[in-house]
């Protein structure tokens, strides 16, 4: 379905970085569900660049809900979020039409769209499109919270510097909620930001790893084979630009364990079945177990760097050197985390709506 | 779509480990395309257990194509592969109906299906279902080869022991083609197999990492957002039991690189655009670049182990200890590789058919 | 999705008239739901030819459920129905490989499949494929009945002879349940069967109109635009061979009414909202109103006739005359009705599962 | 997928009659394809009310393409059409919030959305939403024309008055192109318009039948079972408000024919296979035959009438009488024809893109 995700809640994104507008359509929301614009603003703000560690491009990200809600309540018909583009300096990018930026979508897009793609500012491939995606996810995020389901993401590693792991999940998710640089260990935060500034000084950029926890999910959500919980979630996670790896539970570390270490023992606890460890990340056989779902995403370093790079000029059909001027981020890992939260909320909403029906998120529950 | 994958070629799997039959339906094959039963047999053989490092359960995996092909040629209508179950010893598993095996789908399935799931031998969650999946993938695999697209997977790590990386891709893929234990460095192979036998002696199991390369793919395949090449591929990869992590190109290692290291420089080479490194794994912006697609899957250790484990008995609603008798594998990483090859072939076929139309795989091309 | 229908319950059909087997996969059934094999047999029997007014081909239609059910209870994983083909006389059809039968799929299929389609007995286009479709629908049909939803179809016109309309719906549906020639007015039945025999004597065939009622549906099912109740239902109705028209409520007759006649007045009746007429066929704005859903399907005359017909020979690339030997039906309208019942049950099940979630059909309700 | 149609070209509609904006997203357009705004305006104009036979509501239907096109050329990424609502008089409808209009979606929508639906002006169920649908279809319509595929629709019956049938299809389609009241026989046109005015004078409304032809389609498009050409087309046709019946070729009249009349004889004509009659409407076995595709839609009379009607007040839970003030059409059949053209263009584009790949509509062809 290309730019549409979800079988029960279908989310469609559209727009280009320097076009008239970007936006998203959410089809399948529960009628009567609140549309919390405050939460949309909160999440959009966490996505925006800020301070020395981000690009200088500033977009107010003023969104308008042009359909699907009346007086802050979802009607159940398609809800459309529209964000007009404002701070456009296309001149910066003009030279990039023919010189393919290494690490960017430029060359693959050229092959797919035969040169008809909008190349200004990355066009449809721009991180700008994550703004409506975050707004869409924010609506789902509020709905999940109303059902006692909470999502939180921190930078578990950046420029090689580790954060501490999740501990008290509820408290940690609370801590992260409004953090512009979402790290659990304050000392790690300082070191990471310094490393980002160092990279910036070098005309370079850094990447990182984001770790996400979802608590409060009921057991029994997901499908055995192709639509496993991991399949659905990784599908949308890998649609986020810069994500190059996804692992659930202990992920790649499981490859080096023995079965006796990796298997999570089960026990009765106050009448409920729990696991006494969570190496599997809350998912077994593609289906949730009721334990927290935990996963990590590898975020590659921002491809736009000031350093000179080797590339090709597809108009002149010759090799060329490229120095990218314009505005860009020495790191996006801290901004990407809210995109991960948002797309996670979308995927989880979709799976719950499929499992329990359209009206699952009605406020009376 | 639960047990169906693909928008252009739709593959549906069905069956339970100890039911009457398992199978797959492929809908959307190119009419006139050969259905190479020899390749199906070859790939099924690589999936079968063999030797001391595997389960003692032996299934001939005799398949029958009951629709969609005439005289070894695909008609273009749904092709159905049927495999009858034969070597069934349900007695071994009877005790497991109520004692949930840690690391297995038992408890999540119990929550989803309310106890109505077929629990014999893992039922629909059994690795058995990968047999028709491999057969389905084998048909796609042959079709891709006819278009010059080759897929190969090796065990890049097992029980902590590394194989060498891919070097000459065409040659390496050739080497792996019929290897029962698919490793590029013979000395690593011996060490890995010894480690597996050691785990078996301990009543335990091991996991590993599989690395896959796809060569010959045209540039420009995949979609910018939700149906990125990585999204579609990870969707089906995570449907393979035991896969807990997927990374493309340098994956999680990219998180620790700087942009100047991670970006793949582009150059003209004999008139074609190539990248002089492949950290991105042949995909940019979710779309293929024409470079080899390279990815790795984390395979967790086999959950069925002989050692005593702590679990719950859901009938008696009490804690219990569990010793799994029956037949099981101390490692499945070597068998899983052909499943990875197969599902990769399915996803790639689907994306190419979407991009270029139904008749893309006609033999006259 | 080609041969798969449904977003929540996905039904896939496969097979060819003279291949090894035909079948269907149902994915998304409610775990714990009974699989009533008796009802499958009953409905398959109504689809089978019988007496002088049908083809002489006799298939026992012995089906086997090879996955997805244990002891007559759906597990919730894909349920596969397999029917082996037995009474095959391919010789009858050999001459038809190159002479396209007028009114059949032969020529369009030739264009689509480039001659690779299985042409024996109509191959995948054969009415034979409706056997697994009926079996699949029978499972849904039982599930709907358990929720108080009943479906019934009668021949409202055949060879120009009208049956009486529906009157007491519950009683009429009961009457039709096991009728081999499903007509409400016994005198009409005799006339219709005589007309069919007359056509047979002329080496010709007749068509008819089938009228269906669905009672007991809750209000509020269906979507406003593309997935309107009428859209989903017509989608699957037009997949039934020979259906060339579908109308809901008064359908084409509404075109000649005035608004004041066509609008169904609403009234309170014992606290519930009802309509005092049903010109709209129980659907408004694409959504059920709680009134009985009523629709009609036009069934064209069986295209296989004994009379000589003008056609082309695509091998010799010349005009040709064609006399179809083999076995064929002078009318299929009486047999088609159970196919209409079956596909209606599938579509309704799918929409209810989407609206109310996977477990809607659990028996405890 | 609720408000999204199409597997290869996905069209999503959104908006409410009295909300901020209505619109459509087209995902999957061929990169490089012209986006002919002139044709969008032409088709939107034919949808607009005009003269005494229509509603007095006037909307300029000024559309803006906010994404997916650069300089009038489709980029291949989602193309979004936005139409702001302007001429809003919600006061007219306020009384209708609780009194359900007979023949409208009011009561079914109330049941589905539990009262959260936007009721102003019919909300998401309003015919207003056909404006972006027509704009979306206009883009496809131009693309089809560039491939030699033409679509035309006339009022074949209105208020019981028949138009002549299609004769010279190319010429007839040409004639209809810009006709505000699309009828082939001028004398029929006058009679129909007089009948509409008569109904209006009575505070009533009329319906009609629309007949559509599609010429230039290649043979071999469509799928054998669930995604038959008729299934896909009827799916989208029944999403158009007021459509209550769809028939292909001779449709319901086929029910009264004999096989020897209904079967279309095939002949070679200048080396090509043609049918010497077209009772089947250009489709056999669900697949196009290369003959013109012909179908008819029953359009029910406009449900909004001035006459007093019996209904319920759901707030007071009592029976009530209703006189609809506001502005409304005594007939919409003449305006609906361009909606039929538009949705036909969308469905045909989708099927061709699936059959021949994304780039089928590239201008170089």
GROMACS .gro file of C-alpha atoms in nm, chain A residues 55-207:
model
  153
   55UNK     CA    1   1.963   2.196   1.220
   56UNK     CA    2   1.891   2.568   1.210
   57UNK     CA    3   1.574   2.515   1.003
   58UNK     CA    4   1.279   2.617   1.214
   59UNK     CA    5   0.925   2.512   1.131
   60UNK     CA    6   0.647   2.603   1.365
   61UNK     CA    7   0.474   2.279   1.258
   62UNK     CA    8   0.137   2.445   1.297
   63UNK     CA    9  -0.105   2.170   1.216
   64UNK     CA   10  -0.469   2.190   1.125
   65UNK     CA   11  -0.716   1.904   1.158
   66UNK     CA   12  -0.929   1.954   0.849
   67UNK     CA   13  -1.157   1.651   0.880
   68UNK     CA   14  -1.263   1.371   1.111
   69UNK     CA   15  -1.302   1.557   1.439
   70UNK     CA   16  -1.570   1.781   1.583
   71UNK     CA   17  -1.497   1.977   1.902
   72UNK     CA   18  -1.190   1.767   1.980
   73UNK     CA   19  -1.369   1.436   1.944
   74UNK     CA   20  -1.301   1.186   1.665
   75UNK     CA   21  -1.604   1.124   1.446
   76UNK     CA   22  -1.472   0.788   1.325
   77UNK     CA   23  -1.443   0.908   0.964
   78UNK     CA   24  -1.101   0.989   0.815
   79UNK     CA   25  -0.911   1.240   1.027
   80UNK     CA   26  -0.677   1.457   0.823
   81UNK     CA   27  -0.385   1.654   0.966
   82UNK     CA   28  -0.244   1.926   0.744
   83UNK     CA   29   0.083   2.112   0.802
   84UNK     CA   30   0.173   2.394   0.567
   85UNK     CA   31   0.542   2.428   0.478
   86UNK     CA   32   0.679   2.770   0.559
   87UNK     CA   33   1.052   2.806   0.613
   88UNK     CA   34   1.155   2.708   0.261
   89UNK     CA   35   1.496   2.795   0.120
   90UNK     CA   36   1.504   2.584  -0.191
   91UNK     CA   37   1.806   2.769  -0.324
   92UNK     CA   38   2.025   2.580  -0.080
   93UNK     CA   39   1.940   2.256  -0.245
   94UNK     CA   40   1.934   2.353  -0.611
   95UNK     CA   41   2.285   2.217  -0.671
   96UNK     CA   42   2.181   1.881  -0.531
   97UNK     CA   43   1.941   1.804  -0.813
   98UNK     CA   44   2.213   1.635  -1.012
   99UNK     CA   45   2.478   1.555  -0.752
  100UNK     CA   46   2.355   1.257  -0.555
  101UNK     CA   47   2.414   1.293  -0.181
  102UNK     CA   48   2.585   0.979  -0.044
  103UNK     CA   49   2.382   0.808   0.228
  104UNK     CA   50   2.065   0.979   0.107
  105UNK     CA   51   1.772   0.849  -0.098
  106UNK     CA   52   1.879   1.064  -0.395
  107UNK     CA   53   2.017   0.796  -0.622
  108UNK     CA   54   1.764   0.518  -0.545
  109UNK     CA   55   1.483   0.773  -0.587
  110UNK     CA   56   1.630   0.883  -0.918
  111UNK     CA   57   1.617   0.520  -1.037
  112UNK     CA   58   1.263   0.467  -0.914
  113UNK     CA   59   1.107   0.794  -1.025
  114UNK     CA   60   1.319   0.850  -1.335
  115UNK     CA   61   1.402   1.203  -1.224
  116UNK     CA   62   1.043   1.315  -1.175
  117UNK     CA   63   1.071   1.310  -0.794
  118UNK     CA   64   1.063   1.642  -0.612
  119UNK     CA   65   1.429   1.685  -0.522
  120UNK     CA   66   1.397   2.008  -0.326
  121UNK     CA   67   1.502   1.945   0.031
  122UNK     CA   68   1.476   1.570  -0.010
  123UNK     CA   69   1.117   1.595  -0.133
  124UNK     CA   70   0.899   1.313  -0.013
  125UNK     CA   71   1.203   1.144   0.145
  126UNK     CA   72   1.268   1.435   0.378
  127UNK     CA   73   1.254   1.386   0.754
  128UNK     CA   74   0.993   1.665   0.735
  129UNK     CA   75   0.733   1.400   0.657
  130UNK     CA   76   0.783   1.261   1.006
  131UNK     CA   77   0.599   1.569   1.138
  132UNK     CA   78   0.253   1.451   1.024
  133UNK     CA   79   0.356   1.097   1.116
  134UNK     CA   80   0.427   1.213   1.471
  135UNK     CA   81   0.097   1.403   1.479
  136UNK     CA   82  -0.087   1.089   1.365
  137UNK     CA   83   0.097   0.881   1.620
  138UNK     CA   84   0.018   1.131   1.894
  139UNK     CA   85  -0.353   1.070   1.846
  140UNK     CA   86  -0.300   0.696   1.883
  141UNK     CA   87  -0.062   0.754   2.172
  142UNK     CA   88  -0.334   0.935   2.370
  143UNK     CA   89  -0.582   0.660   2.294
  144UNK     CA   90  -0.340   0.395   2.418
  145UNK     CA   91  -0.275   0.588   2.738
  146UNK     CA   92  -0.648   0.596   2.803
  147UNK     CA   93  -0.635   0.215   2.792
  148UNK     CA   94  -0.334   0.204   3.029
  149UNK     CA   95  -0.077   0.141   2.759
  150UNK     CA   96   0.237   0.354   2.781
  151UNK     CA   97   0.529   0.395   2.540
  152UNK     CA   98   0.872   0.538   2.616
  153UNK     CA   99   1.199   0.558   2.425
  154UNK     CA  100   1.548   0.662   2.531
  155UNK     CA  101   1.883   0.692   2.358
  156UNK     CA  102   2.051   0.378   2.480
  157UNK     CA  103   2.373   0.462   2.294
  158UNK     CA  104   2.501   0.762   2.100
  159UNK     CA  105   2.846   0.808   1.952
  160UNK     CA  106   2.948   0.498   2.144
  161UNK     CA  107   2.837   0.634   2.484
  162UNK     CA  108   2.583   0.413   2.665
  163UNK     CA  109   2.286   0.522   2.872
  164UNK     CA  110   2.175   0.303   3.161
  165UNK     CA  111   1.906   0.047   3.073
  166UNK     CA  112   1.538   0.064   3.163
  167UNK     CA  113   1.478  -0.009   3.530
  168UNK     CA  114   1.143   0.098   3.677
  169UNK     CA  115   0.958   0.119   3.349
  170UNK     CA  116   0.666   0.335   3.457
  171UNK     CA  117   0.896   0.587   3.625
  172UNK     CA  118   1.145   0.585   3.337
  173UNK     CA  119   0.872   0.644   3.078
  174UNK     CA  120   0.749   0.933   3.293
  175UNK     CA  121   1.101   1.078   3.304
  176UNK     CA  122   1.138   1.062   2.930
  177UNK     CA  123   0.801   1.216   2.850
  178UNK     CA  124   0.909   1.574   2.792
  179UNK     CA  125   1.285   1.533   2.770
  180UNK     CA  126   1.435   1.712   2.468
  181UNK     CA  127   1.737   1.485   2.495
  182UNK     CA  128   1.583   1.159   2.617
  183UNK     CA  129   1.843   0.983   2.830
  184UNK     CA  130   1.794   0.811   3.167
  185UNK     CA  131   2.142   0.877   3.309
  186UNK     CA  132   2.213   1.252   3.326
  187UNK     CA  133   2.590   1.204   3.304
  188UNK     CA  134   2.554   1.001   2.984
  189UNK     CA  135   2.342   1.282   2.844
  190UNK     CA  136   2.619   1.536   2.885
  191UNK     CA  137   2.879   1.311   2.728
  192UNK     CA  138   2.655   1.232   2.431
  193UNK     CA  139   2.577   1.596   2.361
  194UNK     CA  140   2.946   1.682   2.381
  195UNK     CA  141   3.022   1.403   2.132
  196UNK     CA  142   2.758   1.545   1.897
  197UNK     CA  143   2.914   1.892   1.920
  198UNK     CA  144   3.255   1.740   1.850
  199UNK     CA  145   3.120   1.574   1.538
  200UNK     CA  146   2.959   1.900   1.431
  201UNK     CA  147   3.290   2.080   1.475
  202UNK     CA  148   3.443   1.822   1.243
  203UNK     CA  149   3.171   1.883   0.980
  204UNK     CA  150   3.050   1.534   1.059
  205UNK     CA  151   2.758   1.356   1.227
  206UNK     CA  152   2.680   1.069   1.464
  207UNK     CA  153   2.417   0.795   1.504
   0.00000   0.00000   0.00000
